[in-house]
Amino acid sequence: MGEMVRVWKNPGFWFAIFLGVLSMLYPHMDTHVFWEEPLSYFASGDFLYFMLMPLQFGLAKLLLPFIAVFPAATFLAEDKKRRHHLMMLHRAGMWGYMRRRMMLSVCGAVLAAALGFLVYAVFAGFACPWHENIVASWRELSGYTFDTWVNRYEGLPFLTFSLLCLCVSAAVWSLFGFSVACFTNNTGLVIGGTFLLHYMASWCFSRILHHSEWSPMVLQAPSTYFTGSVWQIAFRLLVWLAVSAIIAVGCAGWFVRRMKEA
């Protein structure tokens, strides 16, 4: 609990939540009505419309690495820079300290991602009517996997699944951020390195390997036009989570060995 207090007091945590809300608001910003009469703008459509549009066209696909890293993944780098980790290593043991940093990175990232999504959802729930019956091509999903999920129960099953995908993706990239922090005490490198890894992985799977279904940007926000099994998405996310955890443990092991040799 004491470790989580550090997350709550970290400005980066609140900035990550702000980025999450911003990523959801971004698709609406290209119309003057949004700026001049925001409440009228959100009253012009229904709740599901204003939730699905930013999930499909928002900035989260680019901002997620920052949302994942800012809350707590930089703590290891900050501790090393201030040499605070030496005291913590003595008190908790090397592996105990690294395990706490990994868990804190994951918890901070998941919490920030979830809160950013939920803050926007609560706003949309109050600002938007629930039954405007907007007809849009991306709501006509006959034959697609998420047809029932989107067009029944106000789309809440699909929104819940999207939130879970976002949170798992945030956990994945927080672990990659932690892994980068094992090699540097420069928080800028941790943040920039995680963003670069996220972008390059997405580009590699989409453009070079031609398996866009494994792209981090695709998995963190499932398309309403998806035609495969929901379990395929879940499996791919779990593979990414397992890989990121293995890499994080390996990097932590390298850091522990270096500390023992010092």
CSV table of C-alpha atoms in Angstrom, one decimal:
chain,number,residue,atom,x,y,z
A,1,MET,CA,0.0,0.0,0.0
A,2,GLY,CA,2.9,2.3,0.8
A,3,GLU,CA,4.3,1.8,-2.7
A,4,MET,CA,1.0,2.7,-4.3
A,5,VAL,CA,1.0,6.0,-2.4
A,6,ARG,CA,4.1,6.9,-4.4
A,7,VAL,CA,2.0,6.3,-7.6
A,8,TRP,CA,-0.8,8.5,-6.4
A,9,LYS,CA,1.6,11.3,-5.6
A,10,ASN,CA,3.4,11.0,-8.9
A,11,PRO,CA,2.4,13.8,-11.3
A,12,GLY,CA,3.1,11.3,-14.1
A,13,PHE,CA,0.2,9.1,-13.0
A,14,TRP,CA,-2.3,12.0,-13.3
A,15,PHE,CA,-0.8,13.0,-16.6
A,16,ALA,CA,-1.3,9.5,-17.9
A,17,ILE,CA,-5.0,9.7,-16.9
A,18,PHE,CA,-5.2,13.1,-18.7
A,19,LEU,CA,-3.6,11.5,-21.8
A,20,GLY,CA,-6.2,8.7,-21.7
A,21,VAL,CA,-9.1,11.2,-21.6
A,22,LEU,CA,-7.4,13.3,-24.3
A,23,SER,CA,-7.1,10.2,-26.6
A,24,MET,CA,-10.8,9.7,-26.3
A,25,LEU,CA,-11.7,13.3,-26.9
A,26,TYR,CA,-9.3,13.8,-29.9
A,27,PRO,CA,-11.6,12.5,-32.7
A,28,HIS,CA,-14.2,15.1,-31.7
A,29,MET,CA,-11.9,18.0,-31.9
A,30,ASP,CA,-12.1,18.6,-35.7
A,31,THR,CA,-15.5,20.3,-35.5
A,32,HIS,CA,-16.1,23.8,-34.3
A,33,VAL,CA,-19.2,22.8,-32.4
A,34,PHE,CA,-17.1,20.8,-30.0
A,35,TRP,CA,-15.2,23.9,-29.1
A,36,GLU,CA,-18.1,26.4,-29.2
A,37,GLU,CA,-20.9,24.3,-27.7
A,38,PRO,CA,-19.5,21.1,-26.2
A,39,LEU,CA,-22.6,20.0,-24.3
A,40,SER,CA,-24.8,20.5,-27.4
A,41,TYR,CA,-22.2,18.6,-29.5
A,42,PHE,CA,-22.4,15.6,-27.1
A,43,ALA,CA,-26.1,15.8,-27.0
A,44,SER,CA,-26.3,15.3,-30.7
A,45,GLY,CA,-25.5,11.6,-30.6
A,46,ASP,CA,-25.9,8.6,-28.3
A,47,PHE,CA,-23.6,7.2,-25.7
A,48,LEU,CA,-22.5,4.3,-27.8
A,49,TYR,CA,-21.6,6.5,-30.7
A,50,PHE,CA,-19.4,8.7,-28.6
A,51,MET,CA,-17.7,5.7,-27.1
A,52,LEU,CA,-17.1,3.7,-30.2
A,53,MET,CA,-15.7,6.5,-32.4
A,54,PRO,CA,-12.7,7.3,-30.1
A,55,LEU,CA,-12.0,3.6,-29.6
A,56,GLN,CA,-11.7,3.2,-33.3
A,57,PHE,CA,-10.1,6.6,-34.3
A,58,GLY,CA,-8.6,8.0,-31.0
A,59,LEU,CA,-5.0,8.7,-30.1
A,60,ALA,CA,-4.7,5.8,-27.6
A,61,LYS,CA,-2.9,3.7,-30.3
A,62,LEU,CA,0.0,6.3,-30.1
A,63,LEU,CA,-0.4,7.5,-26.5
A,64,LEU,CA,-0.6,4.1,-24.8
A,65,PRO,CA,3.2,3.7,-24.2
A,66,PHE,CA,3.2,7.0,-22.4
A,67,ILE,CA,0.0,6.1,-20.4
A,68,ALA,CA,1.8,2.8,-19.5
A,69,VAL,CA,5.2,4.3,-18.5
A,70,PHE,CA,4.4,7.6,-16.8
A,71,PRO,CA,2.6,6.2,-13.7
A,72,ALA,CA,5.4,4.0,-12.3
A,73,ALA,CA,7.6,2.3,-14.9
A,74,THR,CA,10.2,5.1,-14.5
A,75,PHE,CA,10.6,4.6,-10.7
A,76,LEU,CA,13.5,2.2,-11.1
A,77,ALA,CA,15.4,4.7,-13.2
A,78,GLU,CA,14.6,7.5,-10.7
A,79,ASP,CA,15.7,5.4,-7.8
A,80,LYS,CA,19.0,4.6,-9.5
A,81,LYS,CA,19.6,8.2,-10.4
A,82,ARG,CA,19.1,9.2,-6.7
A,83,ARG,CA,20.8,6.0,-5.5
A,84,HIS,CA,17.7,5.4,-3.5
A,85,HIS,CA,17.7,1.8,-4.8
A,86,LEU,CA,20.7,0.9,-2.6
A,87,MET,CA,18.7,1.4,0.6
A,88,MET,CA,15.7,-0.4,-0.9
A,89,LEU,CA,17.9,-3.3,-2.0
A,90,HIS,CA,19.3,-3.7,1.5
A,91,ARG,CA,15.8,-3.6,3.1
A,92,ALA,CA,13.8,-5.8,0.7
A,93,GLY,CA,16.6,-7.9,-0.9
A,94,MET,CA,17.5,-7.6,-4.6
A,95,TRP,CA,14.8,-9.8,-6.1
A,96,GLY,CA,12.2,-8.4,-3.6
A,97,TYR,CA,13.0,-4.9,-4.7
A,98,MET,CA,12.8,-5.7,-8.4
A,99,ARG,CA,9.6,-7.7,-8.0
A,100,ARG,CA,8.0,-4.7,-6.3
A,101,ARG,CA,9.1,-2.4,-9.0
A,102,MET,CA,7.7,-4.7,-11.7
A,103,MET,CA,4.3,-5.1,-9.9
A,104,LEU,CA,4.1,-1.3,-9.2
A,105,SER,CA,4.8,-0.6,-12.9
A,106,VAL,CA,1.9,-2.9,-13.9
A,107,CYS,CA,-0.5,-1.7,-11.3
A,108,GLY,CA,0.1,2.0,-12.0
A,109,ALA,CA,-0.3,1.5,-15.8
A,110,VAL,CA,-3.5,-0.6,-15.5
A,111,LEU,CA,-5.0,1.9,-13.1
A,112,ALA,CA,-4.1,4.9,-15.2
A,113,ALA,CA,-5.4,3.3,-18.4
A,114,ALA,CA,-8.7,2.2,-16.7
A,115,LEU,CA,-9.3,5.6,-15.1
A,116,GLY,CA,-8.7,7.5,-18.3
A,117,PHE,CA,-11.2,5.3,-20.1
A,118,LEU,CA,-13.8,5.4,-17.2
A,119,VAL,CA,-13.5,9.2,-16.7
A,120,TYR,CA,-14.4,9.7,-20.3
A,121,ALA,CA,-17.2,7.0,-20.2
A,122,VAL,CA,-18.8,8.7,-17.1
A,123,PHE,CA,-18.7,12.1,-18.9
A,124,ALA,CA,-20.3,10.6,-22.0
A,125,GLY,CA,-22.9,8.8,-19.9
A,126,PHE,CA,-24.1,12.0,-18.4
A,127,ALA,CA,-23.6,14.3,-21.5
A,128,CYS,CA,-25.0,12.0,-24.2
A,129,PRO,CA,-28.5,10.5,-24.6
A,130,TRP,CA,-28.7,6.7,-24.5
A,131,HIS,CA,-31.2,6.1,-27.4
A,132,GLU,CA,-30.6,8.4,-30.4
A,133,ASN,CA,-30.4,5.4,-32.8
A,134,ILE,CA,-27.7,6.9,-34.9
A,135,VAL,CA,-27.3,5.0,-38.1
A,136,ALA,CA,-23.6,4.7,-39.0
A,137,SER,CA,-21.8,2.2,-41.3
A,138,TRP,CA,-19.6,1.0,-38.5
A,139,ARG,CA,-22.7,0.1,-36.4
A,140,GLU,CA,-24.0,-2.2,-39.2
A,141,LEU,CA,-22.1,-5.3,-38.2
A,142,SER,CA,-24.1,-8.2,-39.5
A,143,GLY,CA,-21.8,-11.2,-40.0
A,144,TYR,CA,-19.0,-9.7,-37.8
A,145,THR,CA,-17.9,-11.1,-34.5
A,146,PHE,CA,-18.9,-8.1,-32.4
A,147,ASP,CA,-22.4,-7.6,-33.9
A,148,THR,CA,-24.3,-8.7,-30.8
A,149,TRP,CA,-21.7,-7.2,-28.5
A,150,VAL,CA,-22.1,-3.7,-30.0
A,151,ASN,CA,-25.8,-3.6,-30.9
A,152,ARG,CA,-27.3,-5.1,-27.8
A,153,TYR,CA,-27.2,-3.9,-24.1
A,154,GLU,CA,-26.0,-0.5,-25.3
A,155,GLY,CA,-22.7,-2.0,-26.4
A,156,LEU,CA,-21.6,-2.5,-22.8
A,157,PRO,CA,-20.1,-6.1,-23.5
A,158,PHE,CA,-17.9,-4.6,-26.3
A,159,LEU,CA,-16.9,-1.6,-24.2
A,160,THR,CA,-16.0,-3.9,-21.3
A,161,PHE,CA,-13.9,-6.1,-23.6
A,162,SER,CA,-12.2,-3.0,-25.0
A,163,LEU,CA,-11.4,-1.8,-21.5
A,164,LEU,CA,-9.8,-5.2,-20.7
A,165,CYS,CA,-7.7,-5.1,-23.9
A,166,LEU,CA,-6.6,-1.6,-23.1
A,167,CYS,CA,-5.6,-2.6,-19.5
A,168,VAL,CA,-3.7,-5.7,-20.6
A,169,SER,CA,-1.9,-3.7,-23.2
A,170,ALA,CA,-0.9,-1.1,-20.7
A,171,ALA,CA,0.5,-3.8,-18.4
A,172,VAL,CA,2.5,-5.2,-21.4
A,173,TRP,CA,4.1,-1.8,-22.1
A,174,SER,CA,4.7,-1.0,-18.5
A,175,LEU,CA,6.8,-4.2,-18.3
A,176,PHE,CA,8.7,-3.1,-21.4
A,177,GLY,CA,9.3,0.3,-19.8
A,178,PHE,CA,10.6,-1.4,-16.7
A,179,SER,CA,12.9,-3.5,-18.8
A,180,VAL,CA,14.4,-0.4,-20.4
A,181,ALA,CA,14.8,1.2,-17.0
A,182,CYS,CA,17.0,-1.8,-15.9
A,183,PHE,CA,19.7,-0.4,-18.3
A,184,THR,CA,19.5,3.3,-17.6
A,185,ASN,CA,18.7,5.9,-15.0
A,186,ASN,CA,17.6,8.4,-17.6
A,187,THR,CA,13.7,8.6,-17.4
A,188,GLY,CA,13.6,10.3,-20.8
A,189,LEU,CA,15.2,7.2,-22.4
A,190,VAL,CA,12.8,4.9,-20.6
A,191,ILE,CA,9.8,6.9,-21.9
A,192,GLY,CA,11.2,7.4,-25.4
A,193,GLY,CA,12.5,3.9,-25.6
A,194,THR,CA,9.1,2.3,-24.7
A,195,PHE,CA,7.3,4.5,-27.3
A,196,LEU,CA,9.9,3.5,-29.9
A,197,LEU,CA,9.5,-0.2,-29.1
A,198,HIS,CA,5.7,0.1,-29.3
A,199,TYR,CA,5.8,1.9,-32.6
A,200,MET,CA,8.4,-0.4,-34.2
A,201,ALA,CA,6.7,-3.6,-33.0
A,202,SER,CA,3.4,-2.4,-34.5
A,203,TRP,CA,5.1,-1.3,-37.8
A,204,CYS,CA,7.0,-4.6,-38.0
A,205,PHE,CA,4.0,-6.8,-37.6
A,206,SER,CA,1.9,-4.7,-39.9
A,207,ARG,CA,4.3,-3.8,-42.7
A,208,ILE,CA,7.1,-6.4,-42.7
A,209,LEU,CA,5.6,-9.6,-41.3
A,210,HIS,CA,2.1,-8.8,-42.7
A,211,HIS,CA,0.5,-10.1,-39.5
A,212,SER,CA,-1.3,-7.0,-38.4
A,213,GLU,CA,-3.5,-9.1,-36.1
A,214,TRP,CA,-0.5,-9.3,-33.8
A,215,SER,CA,0.2,-5.6,-33.9
A,216,PRO,CA,0.1,-4.0,-30.4
A,217,MET,CA,-1.9,-1.0,-31.9
A,218,VAL,CA,-4.5,-3.5,-33.2
A,219,LEU,CA,-4.8,-5.6,-30.1
A,220,GLN,CA,-5.2,-2.7,-27.7
A,221,ALA,CA,-8.3,-1.5,-29.4
A,222,PRO,CA,-10.2,-4.3,-31.2
A,223,SER,CA,-12.0,-3.3,-34.3
A,224,THR,CA,-15.8,-3.6,-34.6
A,225,TYR,CA,-15.1,-5.2,-38.0
A,226,PHE,CA,-13.2,-8.2,-36.5
A,227,THR,CA,-14.2,-11.5,-38.0
A,228,GLY,CA,-12.3,-14.0,-36.0
A,229,SER,CA,-12.8,-15.5,-32.6
A,230,VAL,CA,-12.7,-13.3,-29.5
A,231,TRP,CA,-10.4,-16.0,-28.0
A,232,GLN,CA,-7.9,-15.2,-30.7
A,233,ILE,CA,-7.6,-11.6,-29.4
A,234,ALA,CA,-7.3,-12.9,-25.8
A,235,PHE,CA,-4.7,-15.4,-26.7
A,236,ARG,CA,-2.6,-12.9,-28.6
A,237,LEU,CA,-2.8,-10.4,-25.7
A,238,LEU,CA,-1.7,-13.1,-23.3
A,239,VAL,CA,1.2,-14.0,-25.5
A,240,TRP,CA,2.3,-10.4,-25.5
A,241,LEU,CA,1.9,-10.3,-21.7
A,242,ALA,CA,3.9,-13.5,-21.2
A,243,VAL,CA,6.7,-12.3,-23.5
A,244,SER,CA,6.9,-8.9,-21.8
A,245,ALA,CA,7.0,-10.6,-18.4
A,246,ILE,CA,9.8,-13.0,-19.5
A,247,ILE,CA,11.8,-10.1,-20.9
A,248,ALA,CA,11.2,-8.0,-17.7
A,249,VAL,CA,12.4,-10.9,-15.5
A,250,GLY,CA,15.4,-11.4,-17.7
A,251,CYS,CA,16.4,-7.7,-17.5
A,252,ALA,CA,15.8,-7.7,-13.8
A,253,GLY,CA,18.1,-10.7,-13.5
A,254,TRP,CA,20.8,-8.9,-15.4
A,255,PHE,CA,20.4,-5.9,-13.1
A,256,VAL,CA,20.7,-8.1,-10.0
A,257,ARG,CA,23.8,-9.8,-11.3
A,258,ARG,CA,25.4,-6.5,-12.0
A,259,MET,CA,24.6,-5.2,-8.5
A,260,LYS,CA,26.1,-8.4,-7.0
A,261,GLU,CA,29.3,-7.9,-9.0
A,262,ALA,CA,29.6,-4.2,-8.0
